[in-house]
């Protein structure tokens, strides 16, 4: 199969669909990879590195889209990219269609088959192509908190790990899923005093075993949240209720009872945030203050470490890219987890949850050609 990788064109996106190591795997199996010149610049992988891995370099995005049977990307296609897609072409990337009717219509109009990273499943009911970005965001949350805690950044002036004779920072993690576990691991590794709150007792049991007592686990209730948050130097918001906005676990009134200069890191901001006072921020201007409490609410946290994020994403996507390259769309019939990623086919939204959110019922929608 001919696999094309264009340069990401969404603002501030430095990742790339395939890293050179993934290209090498595809080429070794007899596939052809066409990279847009400069596509790997954001991760410091130049055209020569891709050529060494066996790719052919195309001068521009048009040439990549014209030549490829399958396009592998990172971010959802922008309008100009949707217009370049053709029927019989496969698009494999993050789509997040449910809240994006404009993109949904453009993909339907293209006639292409679009498979979304975020709805591919695994045998344990997880989302294997979302997990790597949650791992990155969880670990970054503690780096961000450590920086925001510094006095000149408005924070409380507390060192995460303390020093002999001085208490470490108290870090409270709301939600013990992928983000929460990795945040707790980083905070504990720095020597902070860490507690994790979750609604799932099963998850708390797993965390208790995982951390062997190094991290305190607590059932998430109004009372435990208040108790922990009021004494915290750092609170990481990492809750997720599948298919719903994040629950608001910390109200504005609660901020008044927190320690001045404490830091709230709202990783759940991409689902609306779990602190009432959160609003999305960017890497260029990541924090703001409300009632003396520093808020960090960057919606695309992994974007600031593209070298790590692109490799982590490729580690998870490559097995599926290889299946699609080897078998084409027949791969969907053999792998129900990959089939769960199918969102758009032959002018229809085929993913039930995406179709329901968009108000489409899955029947063909006639879209005027642009
Ligand atoms: N900002 C970013 O750049 C970024 C990057 C990656 C992920 N995220 C977001 O981070 C959030 C967490 O992702 P994840 O992969 O860890 O999800 P996950 O499903 O692995 O974990 C979520 C956890 O929240 C728990 N939970 C739900 N309601 C709760 C409550 N009221 N109190 C305590 N715990 C509760 C669940 O039991 C679960 O264990 C998601 O909203 C995700 O979209 C953001």
mmCIF file of C-alpha atoms and ligand atoms in Angstrom:
data_model
loop_
_atom_site.group_PDB
_atom_site.id
_atom_site.type_symbol
_atom_site.label_atom_id
_atom_site.label_comp_id
_atom_site.label_asym_id
_atom_site.label_seq_id
_atom_site.Cartn_x
_atom_site.Cartn_y
_atom_site.Cartn_z
ATOM 1 C CA UNK A 1 0.000 0.000 0.000
ATOM 2 C CA UNK A 2 1.061 3.597 -0.527
ATOM 3 C CA UNK A 3 0.916 5.488 2.774
ATOM 4 C CA UNK A 4 1.078 9.277 2.758
ATOM 5 C CA UNK A 5 2.058 11.551 5.644
ATOM 6 C CA UNK A 6 1.393 15.288 5.211
ATOM 7 C CA UNK A 7 2.797 18.017 7.445
ATOM 8 C CA UNK A 8 0.356 18.876 10.258
ATOM 9 C CA UNK A 9 -1.178 22.272 9.542
ATOM 10 C CA UNK A 10 -3.267 22.901 12.672
ATOM 11 C CA UNK A 11 -1.767 25.718 14.762
ATOM 12 C CA UNK A 12 0.954 24.745 17.264
ATOM 13 C CA UNK A 13 1.009 21.081 16.210
ATOM 14 C CA UNK A 14 4.571 19.773 16.009
ATOM 15 C CA UNK A 15 3.882 16.033 15.989
ATOM 16 C CA UNK A 16 3.909 13.924 12.816
ATOM 17 C CA UNK A 17 1.827 10.891 11.788
ATOM 18 C CA UNK A 18 4.782 8.538 11.306
ATOM 19 C CA UNK A 19 8.220 8.788 12.930
ATOM 20 C CA UNK A 20 11.173 7.411 10.899
ATOM 21 C CA UNK A 21 11.176 4.132 12.869
ATOM 22 C CA UNK A 22 7.560 3.458 11.843
ATOM 23 C CA UNK A 23 8.384 4.219 8.199
ATOM 24 C CA UNK A 24 11.156 1.622 8.367
ATOM 25 C CA UNK A 25 8.695 -1.023 9.641
ATOM 26 C CA UNK A 26 6.234 -0.295 6.817
ATOM 27 C CA UNK A 27 8.916 -0.289 4.120
ATOM 28 C CA UNK A 28 10.351 -3.566 5.449
ATOM 29 C CA UNK A 29 6.924 -5.127 4.821
ATOM 30 C CA UNK A 30 6.909 -3.991 1.229
ATOM 31 C CA UNK A 31 4.833 -0.820 1.571
ATOM 32 C CA UNK A 32 5.625 2.551 0.074
ATOM 33 C CA UNK A 33 5.681 5.657 2.292
ATOM 34 C CA UNK A 34 5.394 9.164 0.886
ATOM 35 C CA UNK A 35 6.346 11.921 3.313
ATOM 36 C CA UNK A 36 5.687 15.606 2.684
ATOM 37 C CA UNK A 37 9.016 17.426 2.722
ATOM 38 C CA UNK A 38 9.559 18.882 6.199
ATOM 39 C CA UNK A 39 6.741 16.871 7.839
ATOM 40 C CA UNK A 40 9.094 15.718 10.610
ATOM 41 C CA UNK A 41 10.650 19.119 11.295
ATOM 42 C CA UNK A 42 8.692 19.536 14.553
ATOM 43 C CA UNK A 43 10.394 16.448 15.985
ATOM 44 C CA UNK A 44 13.791 17.256 14.430
ATOM 45 C CA UNK A 45 13.493 14.398 11.891
ATOM 46 C CA UNK A 46 14.624 15.834 8.544
ATOM 47 C CA UNK A 47 13.889 14.549 5.033
ATOM 48 C CA UNK A 48 17.241 12.721 4.997
ATOM 49 C CA UNK A 49 16.203 10.722 8.108
ATOM 50 C CA UNK A 50 12.976 9.681 6.380
ATOM 51 C CA UNK A 51 14.780 8.822 3.148
ATOM 52 C CA UNK A 52 17.199 6.672 5.151
ATOM 53 C CA UNK A 53 14.163 4.876 6.616
ATOM 54 C CA UNK A 54 12.979 4.179 3.048
ATOM 55 C CA UNK A 55 10.404 6.943 2.446
ATOM 56 C CA UNK A 56 9.960 8.923 -0.732
ATOM 57 C CA UNK A 57 9.781 12.695 -0.188
ATOM 58 C CA UNK A 58 6.989 14.651 -1.901
ATOM 59 C CA UNK A 59 7.284 18.426 -2.319
ATOM 60 C CA UNK A 60 3.861 19.380 -0.953
ATOM 61 C CA UNK A 61 0.627 18.126 0.614
ATOM 62 C CA UNK A 62 -1.167 17.930 -2.759
ATOM 63 C CA UNK A 63 1.400 15.421 -4.007
ATOM 64 C CA UNK A 64 1.039 13.321 -0.825
ATOM 65 C CA UNK A 65 -2.770 13.211 -0.993
ATOM 66 C CA UNK A 66 -2.705 12.526 -4.752
ATOM 67 C CA UNK A 67 -0.371 9.528 -4.429
ATOM 68 C CA UNK A 68 -1.538 7.793 -1.232
ATOM 69 C CA UNK A 69 -4.015 4.976 -0.593
ATOM 70 C CA UNK A 70 -3.960 5.812 3.123
ATOM 71 C CA UNK A 71 -3.207 9.102 4.880
ATOM 72 C CA UNK A 72 -1.753 8.877 8.402
ATOM 73 C CA UNK A 73 -1.934 12.065 10.475
ATOM 74 C CA UNK A 74 -2.173 13.291 14.068
ATOM 75 C CA UNK A 75 -4.808 16.037 14.211
ATOM 76 C CA UNK A 76 -8.252 16.113 12.653
ATOM 77 C CA UNK A 77 -8.145 17.102 8.967
ATOM 78 C CA UNK A 78 -8.533 20.809 8.327
ATOM 79 C CA UNK A 79 -11.028 21.934 5.625
ATOM 80 C CA UNK A 80 -8.349 22.126 2.925
ATOM 81 C CA UNK A 81 -7.229 18.578 3.777
ATOM 82 C CA UNK A 82 -10.808 17.252 3.656
ATOM 83 C CA UNK A 83 -11.118 18.687 0.166
ATOM 84 C CA UNK A 84 -7.981 16.762 -0.893
ATOM 85 C CA UNK A 85 -9.337 13.397 0.317
ATOM 86 C CA UNK A 86 -10.733 11.036 -2.320
ATOM 87 C CA UNK A 87 -13.188 8.129 -2.273
ATOM 88 C CA UNK A 88 -11.301 4.830 -1.775
ATOM 89 C CA UNK A 89 -8.749 6.628 0.396
ATOM 90 C CA UNK A 90 -8.348 5.732 4.086
ATOM 91 C CA UNK A 91 -7.700 8.461 6.662
ATOM 92 C CA UNK A 92 -6.249 7.317 10.009
ATOM 93 C CA UNK A 93 -5.892 10.091 12.618
ATOM 94 C CA UNK A 94 -7.560 11.727 15.660
ATOM 95 C CA UNK A 95 -10.954 13.036 14.513
ATOM 96 C CA UNK A 96 -13.047 13.986 17.592
ATOM 97 C CA UNK A 97 -16.059 14.258 15.290
ATOM 98 C CA UNK A 98 -18.809 14.396 17.915
ATOM 99 C CA UNK A 99 -18.454 18.131 18.478
ATOM 100 C CA UNK A 100 -17.379 19.076 14.957
ATOM 101 C CA UNK A 101 -20.263 18.976 12.440
ATOM 102 C CA UNK A 102 -18.302 21.021 9.887
ATOM 103 C CA UNK A 103 -15.524 18.423 9.738
ATOM 104 C CA UNK A 104 -18.106 15.599 9.758
ATOM 105 C CA UNK A 105 -19.841 17.009 6.685
ATOM 106 C CA UNK A 106 -16.548 17.620 4.882
ATOM 107 C CA UNK A 107 -15.431 14.031 5.518
ATOM 108 C CA UNK A 108 -18.794 12.676 4.346
ATOM 109 C CA UNK A 109 -18.516 14.770 1.186
ATOM 110 C CA UNK A 110 -15.020 13.382 0.504
ATOM 111 C CA UNK A 111 -16.272 9.799 0.188
ATOM 112 C CA UNK A 112 -13.148 8.644 2.050
ATOM 113 C CA UNK A 113 -13.089 6.114 4.891
ATOM 114 C CA UNK A 114 -12.052 7.806 8.134
ATOM 115 C CA UNK A 115 -10.836 5.783 11.119
ATOM 116 C CA UNK A 116 -10.451 7.728 14.364
ATOM 117 C CA UNK A 117 -7.620 6.960 16.785
ATOM 118 C CA UNK A 118 -9.774 7.927 19.758
ATOM 119 C CA UNK A 119 -12.482 5.317 19.248
ATOM 120 C CA UNK A 120 -10.201 2.306 18.588
ATOM 121 C CA UNK A 121 -10.658 -0.048 21.568
ATOM 122 C CA UNK A 122 -8.704 -2.832 23.283
ATOM 123 C CA UNK A 123 -9.617 -6.136 24.909
ATOM 124 C CA UNK A 124 -9.862 -4.594 28.394
ATOM 125 C CA UNK A 125 -12.335 -1.939 27.267
ATOM 126 C CA UNK A 126 -9.704 0.805 27.150
ATOM 127 C CA UNK A 127 -8.839 3.294 24.426
ATOM 128 C CA UNK A 128 -5.270 2.327 23.469
ATOM 129 C CA UNK A 129 -4.656 5.257 21.116
ATOM 130 C CA UNK A 130 -5.758 7.842 23.696
ATOM 131 C CA UNK A 131 -3.794 6.304 26.566
ATOM 132 C CA UNK A 132 -0.306 7.417 25.432
ATOM 133 C CA UNK A 133 -1.380 11.079 25.390
ATOM 134 C CA UNK A 134 -2.933 10.666 28.842
ATOM 135 C CA UNK A 135 0.359 9.204 30.053
ATOM 136 C CA UNK A 136 2.222 12.232 28.699
ATOM 137 C CA UNK A 137 -0.330 14.701 30.131
ATOM 138 C CA UNK A 138 -0.292 13.027 33.555
ATOM 139 C CA UNK A 139 3.473 13.228 33.833
ATOM 140 C CA UNK A 140 3.556 16.782 32.457
ATOM 141 C CA UNK A 141 0.929 17.863 34.997
ATOM 142 C CA UNK A 142 3.479 17.528 37.785
ATOM 143 C CA UNK A 143 6.215 19.350 35.845
ATOM 144 C CA UNK A 144 3.697 22.156 35.196
ATOM 145 C CA UNK A 145 2.659 22.208 38.849
ATOM 146 C CA UNK A 146 6.261 22.303 40.077
ATOM 147 C CA UNK A 147 6.917 25.314 37.863
ATOM 148 C CA UNK A 148 3.686 27.123 38.828
ATOM 149 C CA UNK A 149 4.415 26.538 42.534
ATOM 150 C CA UNK A 150 7.517 28.754 42.303
ATOM 151 C CA UNK A 151 7.034 32.099 43.986
ATOM 152 C CA UNK A 152 8.011 34.211 40.943
ATOM 153 C CA UNK A 153 5.308 32.367 38.983
ATOM 154 C CA UNK A 154 2.674 33.323 41.560
ATOM 155 C CA UNK A 155 2.775 29.995 43.379
ATOM 156 C CA UNK A 156 3.160 29.089 47.015
ATOM 157 C CA UNK A 157 6.919 28.786 46.911
ATOM 158 C CA UNK A 158 7.015 25.143 47.934
ATOM 159 C CA UNK A 159 9.539 22.591 46.658
ATOM 160 C CA UNK A 160 7.776 19.374 45.540
ATOM 161 C CA UNK A 161 10.021 17.031 47.486
ATOM 162 C CA UNK A 162 10.849 19.343 50.398
ATOM 163 C CA UNK A 163 14.307 18.771 51.935
ATOM 164 C CA UNK A 164 15.382 16.825 55.032
ATOM 165 C CA UNK A 165 13.602 18.511 57.935
ATOM 166 C CA UNK A 166 11.019 20.327 55.771
ATOM 167 C CA UNK A 167 7.656 18.916 54.647
ATOM 168 C CA UNK A 168 7.243 18.142 50.948
ATOM 169 C CA UNK A 169 4.347 19.515 48.878
ATOM 170 C CA UNK A 170 0.944 17.904 49.325
ATOM 171 C CA UNK A 171 -0.344 16.771 45.913
ATOM 172 C CA UNK A 172 -3.970 15.685 45.513
ATOM 173 C CA UNK A 173 -4.978 13.851 42.324
ATOM 174 C CA UNK A 174 -8.698 13.744 41.488
ATOM 175 C CA UNK A 175 -9.311 10.701 39.257
ATOM 176 C CA UNK A 176 -7.069 7.638 39.294
ATOM 177 C CA UNK A 177 -7.221 6.649 35.602
ATOM 178 C CA UNK A 178 -4.326 6.912 33.155
ATOM 179 C CA UNK A 179 -3.637 10.638 33.708
ATOM 180 C CA UNK A 180 -4.036 10.378 37.475
ATOM 181 C CA UNK A 181 -1.789 7.343 37.828
ATOM 182 C CA UNK A 182 1.035 8.949 35.869
ATOM 183 C CA UNK A 183 0.681 12.237 37.750
ATOM 184 C CA UNK A 184 0.817 10.377 41.061
ATOM 185 C CA UNK A 185 3.860 8.408 39.943
ATOM 186 C CA UNK A 186 5.746 11.599 39.015
ATOM 187 C CA UNK A 187 4.739 13.429 42.190
ATOM 188 C CA UNK A 188 5.700 10.481 44.387
ATOM 189 C CA UNK A 189 8.968 10.169 42.467
ATOM 190 C CA UNK A 190 9.801 13.785 43.330
ATOM 191 C CA UNK A 191 9.137 13.037 46.998
ATOM 192 C CA UNK A 192 5.771 14.794 47.360
ATOM 193 C CA UNK A 193 3.043 13.610 49.729
ATOM 194 C CA UNK A 194 0.405 12.218 47.322
ATOM 195 C CA UNK A 195 -3.226 11.160 47.572
ATOM 196 C CA UNK A 196 -5.495 9.923 44.763
ATOM 197 C CA UNK A 197 -9.291 10.111 44.884
ATOM 198 C CA UNK A 198 -11.482 8.006 42.620
ATOM 199 C CA UNK A 199 -15.115 6.903 42.580
ATOM 200 C CA UNK A 200 -14.189 3.364 41.573
ATOM 201 C CA UNK A 201 -13.271 1.143 44.509
ATOM 202 C CA UNK A 202 -11.843 -1.423 42.087
ATOM 203 C CA UNK A 203 -9.513 1.214 40.694
ATOM 204 C CA UNK A 204 -8.479 2.335 44.191
ATOM 205 C CA UNK A 205 -7.597 -1.269 45.060
ATOM 206 C CA UNK A 206 -5.435 -1.527 41.924
ATOM 207 C CA UNK A 207 -3.711 1.767 42.780
ATOM 208 C CA UNK A 208 -3.103 0.678 46.359
ATOM 209 C CA UNK A 209 -1.317 -2.433 45.094
ATOM 210 C CA UNK A 210 0.553 -0.527 42.402
ATOM 211 C CA UNK A 211 1.977 2.102 44.727
ATOM 212 C CA UNK A 212 2.493 -0.251 47.696
ATOM 213 C CA UNK A 213 1.421 2.340 50.229
ATOM 214 C CA UNK A 214 3.589 5.159 48.790
ATOM 215 C CA UNK A 215 0.408 6.974 47.625
ATOM 216 C CA UNK A 216 -2.756 7.296 49.752
ATOM 217 C CA UNK A 217 -6.006 6.213 48.060
ATOM 218 C CA UNK A 218 -9.366 7.728 49.026
ATOM 219 C CA UNK A 219 -12.932 7.183 47.841
ATOM 220 C CA UNK A 220 -14.074 10.365 46.106
ATOM 221 C CA UNK A 221 -16.935 12.060 48.008
ATOM 222 C CA UNK A 222 -17.802 15.685 48.674
ATOM 223 C CA UNK A 223 -16.237 15.320 52.105
ATOM 224 C CA UNK A 224 -12.952 13.690 51.055
ATOM 225 C CA UNK A 225 -12.540 16.139 48.178
ATOM 226 C CA UNK A 226 -12.934 19.120 50.546
ATOM 227 C CA UNK A 227 -10.679 17.609 53.173
ATOM 228 C CA UNK A 228 -7.874 16.946 50.692
ATOM 229 C CA UNK A 229 -8.203 20.046 48.513
ATOM 230 C CA UNK A 230 -8.195 22.494 51.456
ATOM 231 C CA UNK A 231 -4.808 21.190 52.600
ATOM 232 C CA UNK A 232 -3.251 20.815 49.148
ATOM 233 C CA UNK A 233 -0.343 22.657 47.548
ATOM 234 C CA UNK A 234 -1.241 21.076 44.181
ATOM 235 C CA UNK A 235 -4.523 19.596 42.910
ATOM 236 C CA UNK A 236 -4.485 17.686 39.608
ATOM 237 C CA UNK A 237 -7.912 17.327 37.946
ATOM 238 C CA UNK A 238 -7.871 14.027 36.000
ATOM 239 C CA UNK A 239 -11.453 12.767 36.083
ATOM 240 C CA UNK A 240 -13.351 11.441 33.086
ATOM 241 C CA UNK A 241 -16.951 10.346 32.794
ATOM 242 C CA UNK A 242 -17.106 8.736 29.347
ATOM 243 C CA UNK A 243 -19.268 10.667 26.918
ATOM 244 C CA UNK A 244 -20.037 13.487 29.382
ATOM 245 C CA UNK A 245 -18.572 16.814 30.464
ATOM 246 C CA UNK A 246 -16.195 16.582 33.406
ATOM 247 C CA UNK A 247 -17.997 16.903 36.775
ATOM 248 C CA UNK A 248 -17.155 20.141 38.629
ATOM 249 C CA UNK A 249 -15.477 18.847 41.768
ATOM 250 C CA UNK A 250 -14.009 22.132 43.068
ATOM 251 C CA UNK A 251 -16.343 25.142 43.290
ATOM 252 C CA UNK A 252 -15.344 28.806 43.354
ATOM 253 C CA UNK A 253 -16.379 29.001 47.011
ATOM 254 C CA UNK A 254 -13.915 26.226 47.836
ATOM 255 C CA UNK A 255 -10.982 28.274 46.490
ATOM 256 C CA UNK A 256 -11.358 30.690 49.450
ATOM 257 C CA UNK A 257 -10.568 27.877 51.878
ATOM 258 C CA UNK A 258 -7.491 26.677 49.996
ATOM 259 C CA UNK A 259 -3.917 27.714 50.766
ATOM 260 C CA UNK A 260 -2.880 30.931 48.969
ATOM 261 C CA UNK A 261 -0.626 30.221 45.983
ATOM 262 C CA UNK A 262 -1.790 26.611 45.693
ATOM 263 C CA UNK A 263 -1.873 25.291 42.120
ATOM 264 C CA UNK A 264 -4.783 23.663 40.280
ATOM 265 C CA UNK A 265 -3.793 21.709 37.137
ATOM 266 C CA UNK A 266 -6.972 20.895 35.212
ATOM 267 C CA UNK A 267 -5.992 18.140 32.785
ATOM 268 C CA UNK A 268 -9.705 17.421 32.224
ATOM 269 C CA UNK A 269 -10.068 20.863 30.638
ATOM 270 C CA UNK A 270 -10.552 19.221 27.220
ATOM 271 C CA UNK A 271 -13.834 17.843 28.602
ATOM 272 C CA UNK A 272 -14.839 21.200 30.088
ATOM 273 C CA UNK A 273 -12.657 21.024 33.209
ATOM 274 C CA UNK A 274 -13.346 19.718 36.717
ATOM 275 C CA UNK A 275 -12.783 23.012 38.574
ATOM 276 C CA UNK A 276 -15.594 25.588 38.314
ATOM 277 C CA UNK A 277 -13.087 28.392 37.680
ATOM 278 C CA UNK A 278 -11.140 26.660 34.864
ATOM 279 C CA UNK A 279 -10.936 28.051 31.352
ATOM 280 C CA UNK A 280 -8.717 26.716 28.564
ATOM 281 C CA UNK A 281 -5.211 28.191 28.277
ATOM 282 C CA UNK A 282 -2.296 27.723 25.859
ATOM 283 C CA UNK A 283 1.369 26.789 26.247
ATOM 284 C CA UNK A 284 2.235 30.416 25.446
ATOM 285 C CA UNK A 285 0.196 31.642 28.417
ATOM 286 C CA UNK A 286 -0.552 28.558 30.514
ATOM 287 C CA UNK A 287 -1.656 29.936 33.901
ATOM 288 C CA UNK A 288 -4.015 32.486 35.447
ATOM 289 C CA UNK A 289 -5.023 33.323 38.998
ATOM 290 C CA UNK A 290 -8.440 33.291 40.653
ATOM 291 C CA UNK A 291 -8.802 34.232 44.353
ATOM 292 C CA UNK A 292 -5.081 33.664 44.932
ATOM 293 C CA UNK A 293 -5.108 30.172 43.409
ATOM 294 C CA UNK A 294 -2.978 29.499 40.291
ATOM 295 C CA UNK A 295 -4.803 27.649 37.507
ATOM 296 C CA UNK A 296 -3.010 25.706 34.734
ATOM 297 C CA UNK A 297 -5.552 24.603 32.073
ATOM 298 C CA UNK A 298 -3.693 23.833 28.829
ATOM 299 C CA UNK A 299 -6.019 21.869 26.558
ATOM 300 C CA UNK A 300 -3.311 20.176 24.428
ATOM 301 C CA UNK A 301 -0.640 19.442 27.010
ATOM 302 C CA UNK A 302 1.255 16.757 24.998
ATOM 303 C CA UNK A 303 1.800 19.316 22.199
ATOM 304 C CA UNK A 304 4.734 20.903 24.062
ATOM 305 C CA UNK A 305 6.779 17.681 24.056
ATOM 306 C CA UNK A 306 6.287 16.528 20.431
ATOM 307 C CA UNK A 307 9.376 14.304 20.299
ATOM 308 C CA UNK A 308 8.095 12.189 23.202
ATOM 309 C CA UNK A 309 4.429 12.474 22.181
ATOM 310 C CA UNK A 310 4.924 11.521 18.502
ATOM 311 C CA UNK A 311 6.976 8.474 19.474
ATOM 312 C CA UNK A 312 4.467 7.458 22.187
ATOM 313 C CA UNK A 313 1.593 7.854 19.721
ATOM 314 C CA UNK A 314 3.430 5.834 17.042
ATOM 315 C CA UNK A 315 4.165 3.035 19.521
ATOM 316 C CA UNK A 316 0.399 2.670 19.921
ATOM 317 C CA UNK A 317 -0.752 3.353 16.348
ATOM 318 C CA UNK A 318 1.887 1.351 14.414
ATOM 319 C CA UNK A 319 0.301 -2.108 14.923
ATOM 320 C CA UNK A 320 -2.962 -0.751 13.482
ATOM 321 C CA UNK A 321 -1.219 1.133 10.652
ATOM 322 C CA UNK A 322 0.541 -2.119 9.710
ATOM 323 C CA UNK A 323 -2.755 -4.057 9.708
ATOM 324 C CA UNK A 324 -4.432 -1.455 7.499
ATOM 325 C CA UNK A 325 -1.427 -1.349 5.176
ATOM 326 C CA UNK A 326 -1.293 -5.144 4.881
ATOM 327 C CA UNK A 327 -5.001 -5.858 4.487
ATOM 328 C CA UNK A 328 -6.686 -2.564 3.571
ATOM 329 C CA UNK A 329 -10.256 -2.224 4.846
ATOM 330 C CA UNK A 330 -10.458 -6.029 5.209
ATOM 331 C CA UNK A 331 -8.417 -5.438 8.397
ATOM 332 C CA UNK A 332 -11.591 -4.014 9.970
ATOM 333 C CA UNK A 333 -13.425 -7.306 9.481
ATOM 334 C CA UNK A 334 -10.654 -9.232 11.223
ATOM 335 C CA UNK A 335 -10.135 -6.855 14.148
ATOM 336 C CA UNK A 336 -13.227 -5.597 16.031
ATOM 337 C CA UNK A 337 -11.074 -3.175 18.041
ATOM 338 C CA UNK A 338 -9.812 -1.488 14.899
ATOM 339 C CA UNK A 339 -13.352 -1.619 13.469
ATOM 340 C CA UNK A 340 -14.504 0.404 16.510
ATOM 341 C CA UNK A 341 -12.385 3.211 15.085
ATOM 342 C CA UNK A 342 -14.450 3.456 11.918
ATOM 343 C CA UNK A 343 -16.234 6.822 11.968
ATOM 344 C CA UNK A 344 -16.973 7.729 8.339
ATOM 345 C CA UNK A 345 -17.512 5.494 5.332
ATOM 346 C CA UNK A 346 -18.991 6.184 1.902
ATOM 347 C CA UNK A 347 -20.602 9.464 2.900
ATOM 348 C CA UNK A 348 -22.037 8.259 6.225
ATOM 349 C CA UNK A 349 -21.112 8.739 9.862
ATOM 350 C CA UNK A 350 -20.878 5.110 10.941
ATOM 351 C CA UNK A 351 -19.878 5.502 14.595
ATOM 352 C CA UNK A 352 -23.109 5.398 16.623
ATOM 353 C CA UNK A 353 -21.994 7.759 19.414
ATOM 354 C CA UNK A 354 -20.543 10.302 16.968
ATOM 355 C CA UNK A 355 -23.683 10.132 14.794
ATOM 356 C CA UNK A 356 -25.919 10.599 17.853
ATOM 357 C CA UNK A 357 -23.903 13.585 19.150
ATOM 358 C CA UNK A 358 -23.985 15.178 15.719
ATOM 359 C CA UNK A 359 -27.711 14.580 15.409
ATOM 360 C CA UNK A 360 -27.118 12.407 12.335
ATOM 361 C CA UNK A 361 -28.816 9.022 12.301
ATOM 362 C CA UNK A 362 -26.201 7.269 10.164
ATOM 363 C CA UNK A 363 -28.255 7.485 6.977
ATOM 364 C CA UNK A 364 -26.582 8.963 3.905
ATOM 365 C CA UNK A 365 -26.408 12.740 3.991
ATOM 366 C CA UNK A 366 -26.356 14.637 0.737
ATOM 367 C CA UNK A 367 -23.671 17.262 0.916
ATOM 368 C CA UNK A 368 -23.172 19.850 -1.760
ATOM 369 C CA UNK A 369 -19.748 19.527 -3.367
ATOM 370 C CA UNK A 370 -17.488 22.458 -2.475
HETATM 371 N N1 LIG B 1 -5.354 18.536 28.657
HETATM 372 C C1 LIG B 1 -4.777 17.595 27.908
HETATM 373 O O1 LIG B 1 -3.879 17.874 27.123
HETATM 374 C C2 LIG B 1 -5.196 16.164 28.048
HETATM 375 C C3 LIG B 1 -4.401 15.131 27.532
HETATM 376 C C4 LIG B 1 -4.808 13.810 27.739
HETATM 377 C C5 LIG B 1 -5.996 13.543 28.428
HETATM 378 N N2 LIG B 1 -6.766 14.588 28.885
HETATM 379 C C6 LIG B 1 -8.010 14.395 29.634
HETATM 380 O O2 LIG B 1 -7.737 13.931 30.948
HETATM 381 C C7 LIG B 1 -8.919 13.341 31.472
HETATM 382 C C8 LIG B 1 -8.584 12.012 32.144
HETATM 383 O O3 LIG B 1 -8.160 11.089 31.133
HETATM 384 P P1 LIG B 1 -7.767 9.577 31.498
HETATM 385 O O4 LIG B 1 -7.186 8.994 30.261
HETATM 386 O O5 LIG B 1 -6.979 9.527 32.748
HETATM 387 O O6 LIG B 1 -9.207 8.945 31.763
HETATM 388 P P2 LIG B 1 -9.512 7.571 32.513
HETATM 389 O O7 LIG B 1 -10.855 7.126 32.054
HETATM 390 O O8 LIG B 1 -8.349 6.637 32.410
HETATM 391 O O9 LIG B 1 -9.628 7.999 34.058
HETATM 392 C C9 LIG B 1 -10.645 8.807 34.574
HETATM 393 C C10 LIG B 1 -10.865 8.423 36.026
HETATM 394 O O10 LIG B 1 -11.759 9.399 36.605
HETATM 395 C C11 LIG B 1 -12.508 8.703 37.584
HETATM 396 N N3 LIG B 1 -13.649 9.510 37.994
HETATM 397 C C12 LIG B 1 -14.802 9.790 37.330
HETATM 398 N N4 LIG B 1 -15.596 10.594 38.083
HETATM 399 C C13 LIG B 1 -14.915 10.845 39.235
HETATM 400 C C14 LIG B 1 -15.187 11.604 40.411
HETATM 401 N N5 LIG B 1 -16.335 12.267 40.555
HETATM 402 N N6 LIG B 1 -14.266 11.626 41.391
HETATM 403 C C15 LIG B 1 -13.087 10.971 41.250
HETATM 404 N N7 LIG B 1 -12.770 10.222 40.170
HETATM 405 C C16 LIG B 1 -13.682 10.163 39.180
HETATM 406 C C17 LIG B 1 -12.854 7.380 36.895
HETATM 407 O O11 LIG B 1 -13.268 6.395 37.822
HETATM 408 C C18 LIG B 1 -11.523 7.044 36.214
HETATM 409 O O12 LIG B 1 -10.703 6.219 37.016
HETATM 410 C C19 LIG B 1 -9.871 13.216 30.277
HETATM 411 O O13 LIG B 1 -10.809 14.258 30.320
HETATM 412 C C20 LIG B 1 -8.961 13.360 29.087
HETATM 413 O O14 LIG B 1 -9.655 13.831 27.936
HETATM 414 C C21 LIG B 1 -6.382 15.878 28.690
#
